Amino acid sequence: MIVKPMAPDAPTIEDGEAALEILRRLRETDPAAAAALGLSSGAALRRDYPEGFVADEAYRATLPDLQNGPASLIKGARAEIQHVGISNFRLPLAIRAREGGDKVLEASVTGSVSLAATKKGINMSRIMRSFYAEAEAPFDIDAMAAIIDRYKRDLGSFDARLALRFRYPMLKESLRSGLSGWQYYDVALETAERNGERLKALHLDYVYASTCPCSLELSEHARISRGQIATPHSQRSVARISTALTGEGTLWIEELVEMCREAIPTETQVMVKREDEQAFAELNGANPIFVEDAARLLAGALEQDLRVGDFRVAASHQESLHSHDAVSVLSRGDAFAAPGVEPHLFESLIHRG
């Protein structure tokens, strides 16, 4: 048998035994670090579920926690992360209503905190636990401040953000028949803190019909000049209103809806009989609107309310004439201003009924 000579720098058996001993000691003294390296205990694994096993405090103290491991476990750039947390965990919440009492609604919660460049990660379940600790009380934008403070305290972060999304019901009367039905509004409450400054925001999607003024004039021209019946094109449209609240009193969801109705009265209807349908056609004929008009009309209403600070109006008219949409964005102040537009902003402005 020919034995090949070992390379001068090749490890010896003694070197391997020494390395194994170091790994054994690492597994015993720091299970989390050993687990990160893929080291297992080597013990035979049980395949039956231990129904009676109790994880007591002493046992829990031995559990590895890689997310809260040392900075040496950080992968990639040693950079601060602005938002780390969870999105779209759902639970029923009592939302305060203007008329008094609460409305228990299914809410989707997004909660996040900042992560320092020197920290590996956060314990995600603490965000949920911190939220549930405050979730019994009725919710409005001010009640969310306590959760932000708890997030920062429980997770040792400087900045934090909380957003609640839900569909808010309001009873809407028909135009002429006297019927009424429930209109649902996509609403979000947001509280965010960064560098010691706190934002309180109310977001609302307002859905309305938009009759094209140009198409209306052309249709009338055909009727008058040639006796030709023609109909102007109109479409279901959505405006997303984002308002930073100044603290000058409470801006209720109902009040923001009424503000939108005043600015653009052609809100989509719930209960409709023939007289209501005719009335809606007349209402649209009296209020033709381009997408630029929509943004300015809503901005004009927001500017008059002292409870509203910075704001943004993003509108989308989902054209029945074109195969594309007409869109506009108008903002005031720094809270929602951006040099670019989020890639999926306009495609999210779709009313799902």
Short mmCIF file of C-alpha atoms in Angstrom, two decimals:
data_model
loop_
_atom_site.label_atom_id
_atom_site.label_comp_id
_atom_site.label_asym_id
_atom_site.label_seq_id
_atom_site.Cartn_x
_atom_site.Cartn_y
_atom_site.Cartn_z
CA MET A 1 0.00 0.00 0.00
CA ILE A 2 1.32 3.37 -0.98
CA VAL A 3 0.79 6.08 1.65
CA LYS A 4 0.65 9.55 0.20
CA PRO A 5 2.66 12.08 2.11
CA MET A 6 0.57 14.66 3.94
CA ALA A 7 0.74 18.28 2.91
CA PRO A 8 2.82 20.36 5.28
CA ASP A 9 -0.21 22.34 6.50
CA ALA A 10 -2.71 19.41 6.62
CA PRO A 11 -4.37 18.91 10.05
CA THR A 12 -3.37 15.86 12.05
CA ILE A 13 -5.61 13.42 13.93
CA GLU A 14 -4.60 15.19 17.11
CA ASP A 15 -5.74 18.49 15.61
CA GLY A 16 -9.15 16.94 14.76
CA GLU A 17 -9.57 15.53 18.27
CA ALA A 18 -8.79 18.94 19.75
CA ALA A 19 -11.33 20.61 17.46
CA LEU A 20 -14.00 18.05 18.39
CA GLU A 21 -13.36 18.70 22.06
CA ILE A 22 -13.86 22.45 21.50
CA LEU A 23 -17.16 21.74 19.70
CA ARG A 24 -18.33 19.47 22.54
CA ARG A 25 -17.60 22.18 25.08
CA LEU A 26 -19.40 24.76 22.93
CA ARG A 27 -22.48 22.52 22.75
CA GLU A 28 -22.51 22.18 26.54
CA THR A 29 -21.83 25.79 27.46
CA ASP A 30 -23.65 27.65 24.65
CA PRO A 31 -26.40 25.51 23.04
CA ALA A 32 -27.66 28.46 20.97
CA ALA A 33 -24.29 29.00 19.29
CA ALA A 34 -23.92 25.25 18.77
CA ALA A 35 -27.36 25.06 17.18
CA ALA A 36 -26.44 27.94 14.87
CA LEU A 37 -23.50 25.81 13.66
CA GLY A 38 -25.80 22.82 13.09
CA LEU A 39 -24.47 20.77 16.01
CA SER A 40 -26.96 18.32 17.51
CA SER A 41 -26.80 16.45 20.79
CA GLY A 42 -26.45 13.10 19.07
CA ALA A 43 -28.99 11.52 21.42
CA ALA A 44 -31.64 9.15 20.11
CA LEU A 45 -34.77 11.10 19.16
CA ARG A 46 -38.22 10.21 20.50
CA ARG A 47 -41.04 10.02 17.98
CA ASP A 48 -43.99 10.19 20.38
CA TYR A 49 -45.42 13.54 21.53
CA PRO A 50 -44.76 14.01 25.30
CA GLU A 51 -48.27 14.97 26.48
CA GLY A 52 -47.30 15.39 30.13
CA PHE A 53 -44.09 17.35 29.65
CA VAL A 54 -44.05 20.73 31.44
CA ALA A 55 -41.66 23.47 30.41
CA ASP A 56 -40.80 24.96 33.79
CA GLU A 57 -38.75 28.06 34.36
CA ALA A 58 -35.49 26.14 34.69
CA TYR A 59 -36.11 24.33 31.40
CA ARG A 60 -37.09 27.51 29.59
CA ALA A 61 -33.80 29.06 30.68
CA THR A 62 -31.94 26.40 28.68
CA LEU A 63 -33.82 27.03 25.40
CA PRO A 64 -31.69 28.51 22.60
CA ASP A 65 -32.67 32.01 21.44
CA LEU A 66 -30.91 32.70 18.16
CA GLN A 67 -32.77 35.94 17.43
CA ASN A 68 -31.35 37.48 20.59
CA GLY A 69 -27.91 35.98 20.02
CA PRO A 70 -24.63 37.87 19.96
CA ALA A 71 -23.67 40.31 17.23
CA SER A 72 -21.29 37.69 15.84
CA LEU A 73 -24.36 35.87 14.43
CA ILE A 74 -25.49 38.84 12.32
CA LYS A 75 -25.55 38.05 8.62
CA GLY A 76 -25.01 40.68 5.96
CA ALA A 77 -24.60 44.39 6.60
CA ARG A 78 -24.23 45.66 10.16
CA ALA A 79 -27.04 48.12 9.52
CA GLU A 80 -29.98 49.46 11.48
CA ILE A 81 -33.35 48.10 10.32
CA GLN A 82 -36.16 50.64 10.52
CA HIS A 83 -39.04 48.14 10.76
CA VAL A 84 -38.92 44.60 12.14
CA GLY A 85 -42.10 42.93 13.30
CA ILE A 86 -45.29 41.22 12.21
CA SER A 87 -48.03 42.00 9.73
CA ASN A 88 -51.64 40.93 9.34
CA PHE A 89 -52.28 39.14 12.58
CA ARG A 90 -56.01 39.28 13.17
CA LEU A 91 -58.26 39.60 16.16
CA PRO A 92 -61.58 41.26 17.08
CA LEU A 93 -61.19 44.76 18.48
CA ALA A 94 -63.67 47.22 19.95
CA ILE A 95 -63.38 50.42 17.87
CA ARG A 96 -64.79 53.61 19.36
CA ALA A 97 -67.74 55.11 17.46
CA ARG A 98 -68.79 58.76 17.36
CA GLU A 99 -72.33 58.08 18.54
CA GLY A 100 -71.01 56.38 21.67
CA GLY A 101 -70.33 52.76 22.42
CA ASP A 102 -68.00 50.55 20.43
CA LYS A 103 -68.12 48.47 17.27
CA VAL A 104 -66.44 45.08 17.57
CA LEU A 105 -64.69 44.52 14.24
CA GLU A 106 -62.14 42.11 12.81
CA ALA A 107 -58.86 44.02 12.66
CA SER A 108 -55.57 43.31 10.95
CA VAL A 109 -52.58 44.45 13.00
CA THR A 110 -49.12 45.43 11.82
CA GLY A 111 -46.59 46.08 14.56
CA SER A 112 -42.90 46.79 14.19
CA VAL A 113 -39.92 48.27 16.01
CA SER A 114 -36.50 49.51 14.99
CA LEU A 115 -33.52 47.18 15.31
CA ALA A 116 -30.09 48.52 16.16
CA ALA A 117 -27.19 47.60 13.91
CA THR A 118 -25.57 45.70 16.79
CA LYS A 119 -28.56 43.43 17.48
CA LYS A 120 -29.22 40.12 15.72
CA GLY A 121 -33.02 40.28 15.85
CA ILE A 122 -36.14 40.57 18.01
CA ASN A 123 -38.51 38.11 19.60
CA MET A 124 -41.53 38.42 17.28
CA SER A 125 -43.97 36.90 19.76
CA ARG A 126 -43.33 39.77 22.17
CA ILE A 127 -45.04 42.14 19.73
CA MET A 128 -48.20 40.04 19.85
CA ARG A 129 -48.00 39.63 23.61
CA SER A 130 -47.49 43.37 24.08
CA PHE A 131 -50.51 44.06 21.89
CA TYR A 132 -52.76 41.57 23.65
CA ALA A 133 -51.81 43.10 26.99
CA GLU A 134 -53.59 46.30 25.90
CA ALA A 135 -56.23 44.82 23.59
CA GLU A 136 -59.15 44.64 26.02
CA ALA A 137 -59.78 48.39 26.11
CA PRO A 138 -61.77 50.14 23.34
CA PHE A 139 -59.54 51.42 20.56
CA ASP A 140 -59.05 54.78 18.98
CA ILE A 141 -55.94 56.53 17.75
CA ASP A 142 -55.03 57.78 21.25
CA ALA A 143 -55.36 54.34 22.86
CA MET A 144 -52.68 53.05 20.49
CA ALA A 145 -50.02 55.20 22.18
CA ALA A 146 -49.88 52.83 25.16
CA ILE A 147 -49.05 49.93 22.85
CA ILE A 148 -46.27 51.86 21.14
CA ASP A 149 -44.76 52.60 24.54
CA ARG A 150 -45.04 48.94 25.55
CA TYR A 151 -43.39 47.83 22.29
CA LYS A 152 -40.42 50.07 22.92
CA ARG A 153 -40.11 48.98 26.54
CA ASP A 154 -40.55 45.23 25.97
CA LEU A 155 -38.25 45.05 22.96
CA GLY A 156 -35.66 47.65 23.93
CA SER A 157 -36.17 49.70 20.76
CA PHE A 158 -36.03 53.42 20.07
CA ASP A 159 -38.71 53.60 17.35
CA ALA A 160 -41.95 51.71 16.89
CA ARG A 161 -44.99 51.58 14.63
CA LEU A 162 -48.50 50.20 14.96
CA ALA A 163 -51.22 50.08 12.30
CA LEU A 164 -54.75 48.68 12.55
CA ARG A 165 -56.80 47.96 9.43
CA PHE A 166 -60.50 47.17 9.48
CA ARG A 167 -63.74 47.70 7.56
CA TYR A 168 -65.90 50.25 9.34
CA PRO A 169 -69.69 50.04 8.82
CA MET A 170 -71.94 53.09 8.53
CA LEU A 171 -75.65 53.13 7.72
CA LYS A 172 -76.27 54.99 4.46
CA GLU A 173 -79.68 56.17 3.27
CA SER A 174 -80.74 55.86 -0.36
CA LEU A 175 -81.25 59.04 -2.38
CA ARG A 176 -85.05 58.98 -2.81
CA SER A 177 -86.70 55.71 -1.79
CA GLY A 178 -86.16 56.01 1.95
CA LEU A 179 -84.30 52.70 2.15
CA SER A 180 -80.98 52.33 3.95
CA GLY A 181 -78.11 49.82 4.03
CA TRP A 182 -74.65 49.33 5.48
CA GLN A 183 -71.72 50.94 3.67
CA TYR A 184 -68.29 49.57 4.62
CA TYR A 185 -65.18 51.72 4.59
CA ASP A 186 -61.58 50.50 4.50
CA VAL A 187 -59.94 52.33 7.41
CA ALA A 188 -56.51 52.26 9.01
CA LEU A 189 -55.33 53.83 12.25
CA GLU A 190 -51.58 54.35 12.49
CA THR A 191 -49.23 55.45 15.24
CA ALA A 192 -45.52 55.70 14.54
CA GLU A 193 -42.60 57.09 16.48
CA ARG A 194 -39.22 57.94 15.00
CA ASN A 195 -36.43 59.95 16.61
CA GLY A 196 -38.77 61.01 19.41
CA GLU A 197 -41.45 62.38 17.07
CA ARG A 198 -44.82 60.64 17.05
CA LEU A 199 -47.25 60.48 14.13
CA LYS A 200 -50.95 59.79 14.63
CA ALA A 201 -52.71 59.13 11.35
CA LEU A 202 -56.14 58.18 10.07
CA HIS A 203 -56.43 56.61 6.61
CA LEU A 204 -59.70 56.15 4.71
CA ASP A 205 -60.63 54.77 1.29
CA TYR A 206 -63.60 56.71 -0.11
CA VAL A 207 -65.40 55.11 -3.07
CA TYR A 208 -67.38 57.24 -5.50
CA ALA A 209 -68.58 57.42 -9.10
CA SER A 210 -66.75 59.78 -11.44
CA THR A 211 -68.46 61.00 -14.59
CA CYS A 212 -65.97 62.38 -17.11
CA PRO A 213 -66.74 66.09 -17.78
CA CYS A 214 -65.30 65.84 -21.30
CA SER A 215 -67.39 62.80 -22.14
CA LEU A 216 -70.50 64.49 -20.71
CA GLU A 217 -70.02 67.55 -22.95
CA LEU A 218 -69.40 65.40 -26.02
CA SER A 219 -72.53 63.37 -25.32
CA GLU A 220 -74.58 66.53 -24.98
CA HIS A 221 -73.08 67.86 -28.23
CA ALA A 222 -74.17 64.70 -30.07
CA ARG A 223 -77.69 64.98 -28.63
CA ILE A 224 -78.14 68.67 -29.41
CA SER A 225 -76.38 68.92 -32.78
CA ARG A 226 -77.39 65.58 -34.32
CA GLY A 227 -80.23 64.24 -32.19
CA GLN A 228 -77.97 61.31 -31.32
CA ILE A 229 -78.37 59.62 -27.98
CA ALA A 230 -75.02 59.16 -26.22
CA THR A 231 -73.96 58.40 -22.67
CA PRO A 232 -70.93 59.86 -20.91
CA HIS A 233 -68.53 57.35 -19.45
CA SER A 234 -68.28 57.06 -15.68
CA GLN A 235 -66.53 54.62 -13.39
CA ARG A 236 -66.12 53.46 -9.83
CA SER A 237 -63.31 55.48 -8.32
CA VAL A 238 -61.32 55.38 -5.09
CA ALA A 239 -59.59 58.12 -3.13
CA ARG A 240 -57.29 57.18 -0.26
CA ILE A 241 -57.14 59.99 2.27
CA SER A 242 -54.25 59.96 4.75
CA THR A 243 -54.42 62.52 7.54
CA ALA A 244 -51.93 63.37 10.26
CA LEU A 245 -53.94 64.33 13.34
CA THR A 246 -52.90 67.47 15.19
CA GLY A 247 -54.45 66.65 18.55
CA GLU A 248 -56.89 69.56 18.28
CA GLY A 249 -59.84 67.38 19.25
CA THR A 250 -61.02 64.02 17.92
CA LEU A 251 -61.53 63.48 14.20
CA TRP A 252 -64.01 60.63 14.06
CA ILE A 253 -64.13 58.21 11.15
CA GLU A 254 -67.73 59.26 10.56
CA GLU A 255 -66.66 62.91 10.26
CA LEU A 256 -63.97 62.14 7.70
CA VAL A 257 -66.53 60.20 5.63
CA GLU A 258 -68.96 63.13 5.81
CA MET A 259 -66.16 65.48 4.78
CA CYS A 260 -65.56 63.34 1.70
CA ARG A 261 -69.28 63.19 0.88
CA GLU A 262 -69.49 66.95 1.04
CA ALA A 263 -66.53 67.35 -1.31
CA ILE A 264 -67.57 64.57 -3.74
CA PRO A 265 -71.28 63.76 -3.30
CA THR A 266 -71.38 60.90 -5.81
CA GLU A 267 -70.53 58.19 -3.29
CA THR A 268 -71.51 54.70 -4.41
CA GLN A 269 -74.91 53.54 -3.16
CA VAL A 270 -76.06 50.56 -1.09
CA MET A 271 -79.85 50.18 -1.42
CA VAL A 272 -81.22 51.26 -4.81
CA LYS A 273 -84.71 51.31 -6.33
CA ARG A 274 -85.53 52.82 -9.73
CA GLU A 275 -86.02 56.30 -8.31
CA ASP A 276 -82.64 56.02 -6.58
CA GLU A 277 -80.92 54.96 -9.79
CA GLN A 278 -82.42 57.91 -11.61
CA ALA A 279 -81.37 60.23 -8.80
CA PHE A 280 -77.83 58.87 -8.93
CA ALA A 281 -77.67 59.55 -12.67
CA GLU A 282 -78.82 63.11 -12.01
CA LEU A 283 -76.32 63.51 -9.18
CA ASN A 284 -73.48 62.42 -11.45
CA GLY A 285 -74.69 64.75 -14.18
CA ALA A 286 -74.56 67.61 -11.70
CA ASN A 287 -71.07 66.67 -10.47
CA PRO A 288 -68.83 65.59 -13.38
CA ILE A 289 -65.27 65.20 -12.15
CA PHE A 290 -61.76 64.62 -13.44
CA VAL A 291 -59.24 62.83 -11.21
CA GLU A 292 -57.40 66.14 -10.73
CA ASP A 293 -60.68 67.68 -9.51
CA ALA A 294 -61.13 64.85 -7.01
CA ALA A 295 -57.72 65.41 -5.42
CA ARG A 296 -58.23 69.17 -5.15
CA LEU A 297 -61.79 68.98 -3.83
CA LEU A 298 -60.78 66.59 -1.07
CA ALA A 299 -57.67 68.65 -0.27
CA GLY A 300 -59.82 71.76 -0.01
CA ALA A 301 -62.05 70.05 2.56
CA LEU A 302 -59.08 68.78 4.60
CA GLU A 303 -57.42 72.21 4.66
CA GLN A 304 -60.44 73.68 6.43
CA ASP A 305 -60.25 71.32 9.43
CA LEU A 306 -57.88 72.27 12.26
CA ARG A 307 -57.75 68.66 13.44
CA VAL A 308 -55.93 67.73 10.22
CA GLY A 309 -52.25 68.54 9.84
CA ASP A 310 -50.28 67.04 6.97
CA PHE A 311 -52.30 64.97 4.52
CA ARG A 312 -52.20 63.09 1.26
CA VAL A 313 -54.95 62.32 -1.24
CA ALA A 314 -54.30 59.53 -3.75
CA ALA A 315 -57.12 59.07 -6.27
CA SER A 316 -57.70 56.49 -8.97
CA HIS A 317 -60.46 56.63 -11.60
CA GLN A 318 -60.71 53.12 -13.03
CA GLU A 319 -61.68 54.14 -16.53
CA SER A 320 -64.50 52.56 -18.50
CA LEU A 321 -63.26 54.36 -21.64
CA HIS A 322 -59.61 53.36 -21.41
CA SER A 323 -57.87 50.12 -20.53
CA HIS A 324 -55.79 52.04 -18.01
CA ASP A 325 -56.63 54.15 -14.94
CA ALA A 326 -56.41 57.90 -14.38
CA VAL A 327 -54.56 58.75 -11.15
CA SER A 328 -53.47 61.73 -9.07
CA VAL A 329 -51.65 62.35 -5.79
CA LEU A 330 -51.78 65.59 -3.80
CA SER A 331 -49.98 65.99 -0.48
CA ARG A 332 -49.36 68.74 2.02
CA GLY A 333 -46.52 68.69 4.55
CA ASP A 334 -43.75 66.18 5.13
CA ALA A 335 -45.61 63.31 6.84
CA PHE A 336 -46.81 61.65 3.62
CA ALA A 337 -44.73 63.46 1.00
CA ALA A 338 -42.36 61.41 -1.14
CA PRO A 339 -40.36 62.16 -4.31
CA GLY A 340 -41.61 58.91 -5.85
CA VAL A 341 -44.77 56.84 -5.69
CA GLU A 342 -44.93 53.40 -4.10
CA PRO A 343 -44.95 50.86 -6.95
CA HIS A 344 -48.20 49.22 -5.85
CA LEU A 345 -50.06 52.25 -4.54
CA PHE A 346 -52.51 52.67 -7.40
CA GLU A 347 -53.21 49.00 -7.93
CA SER A 348 -54.17 48.81 -4.26
CA LEU A 349 -56.85 51.44 -4.83
CA ILE A 350 -59.38 48.83 -5.88
CA HIS A 351 -62.69 48.61 -4.07
CA ARG A 352 -63.41 44.96 -3.29
CA GLY A 353 -67.08 45.45 -2.48
#
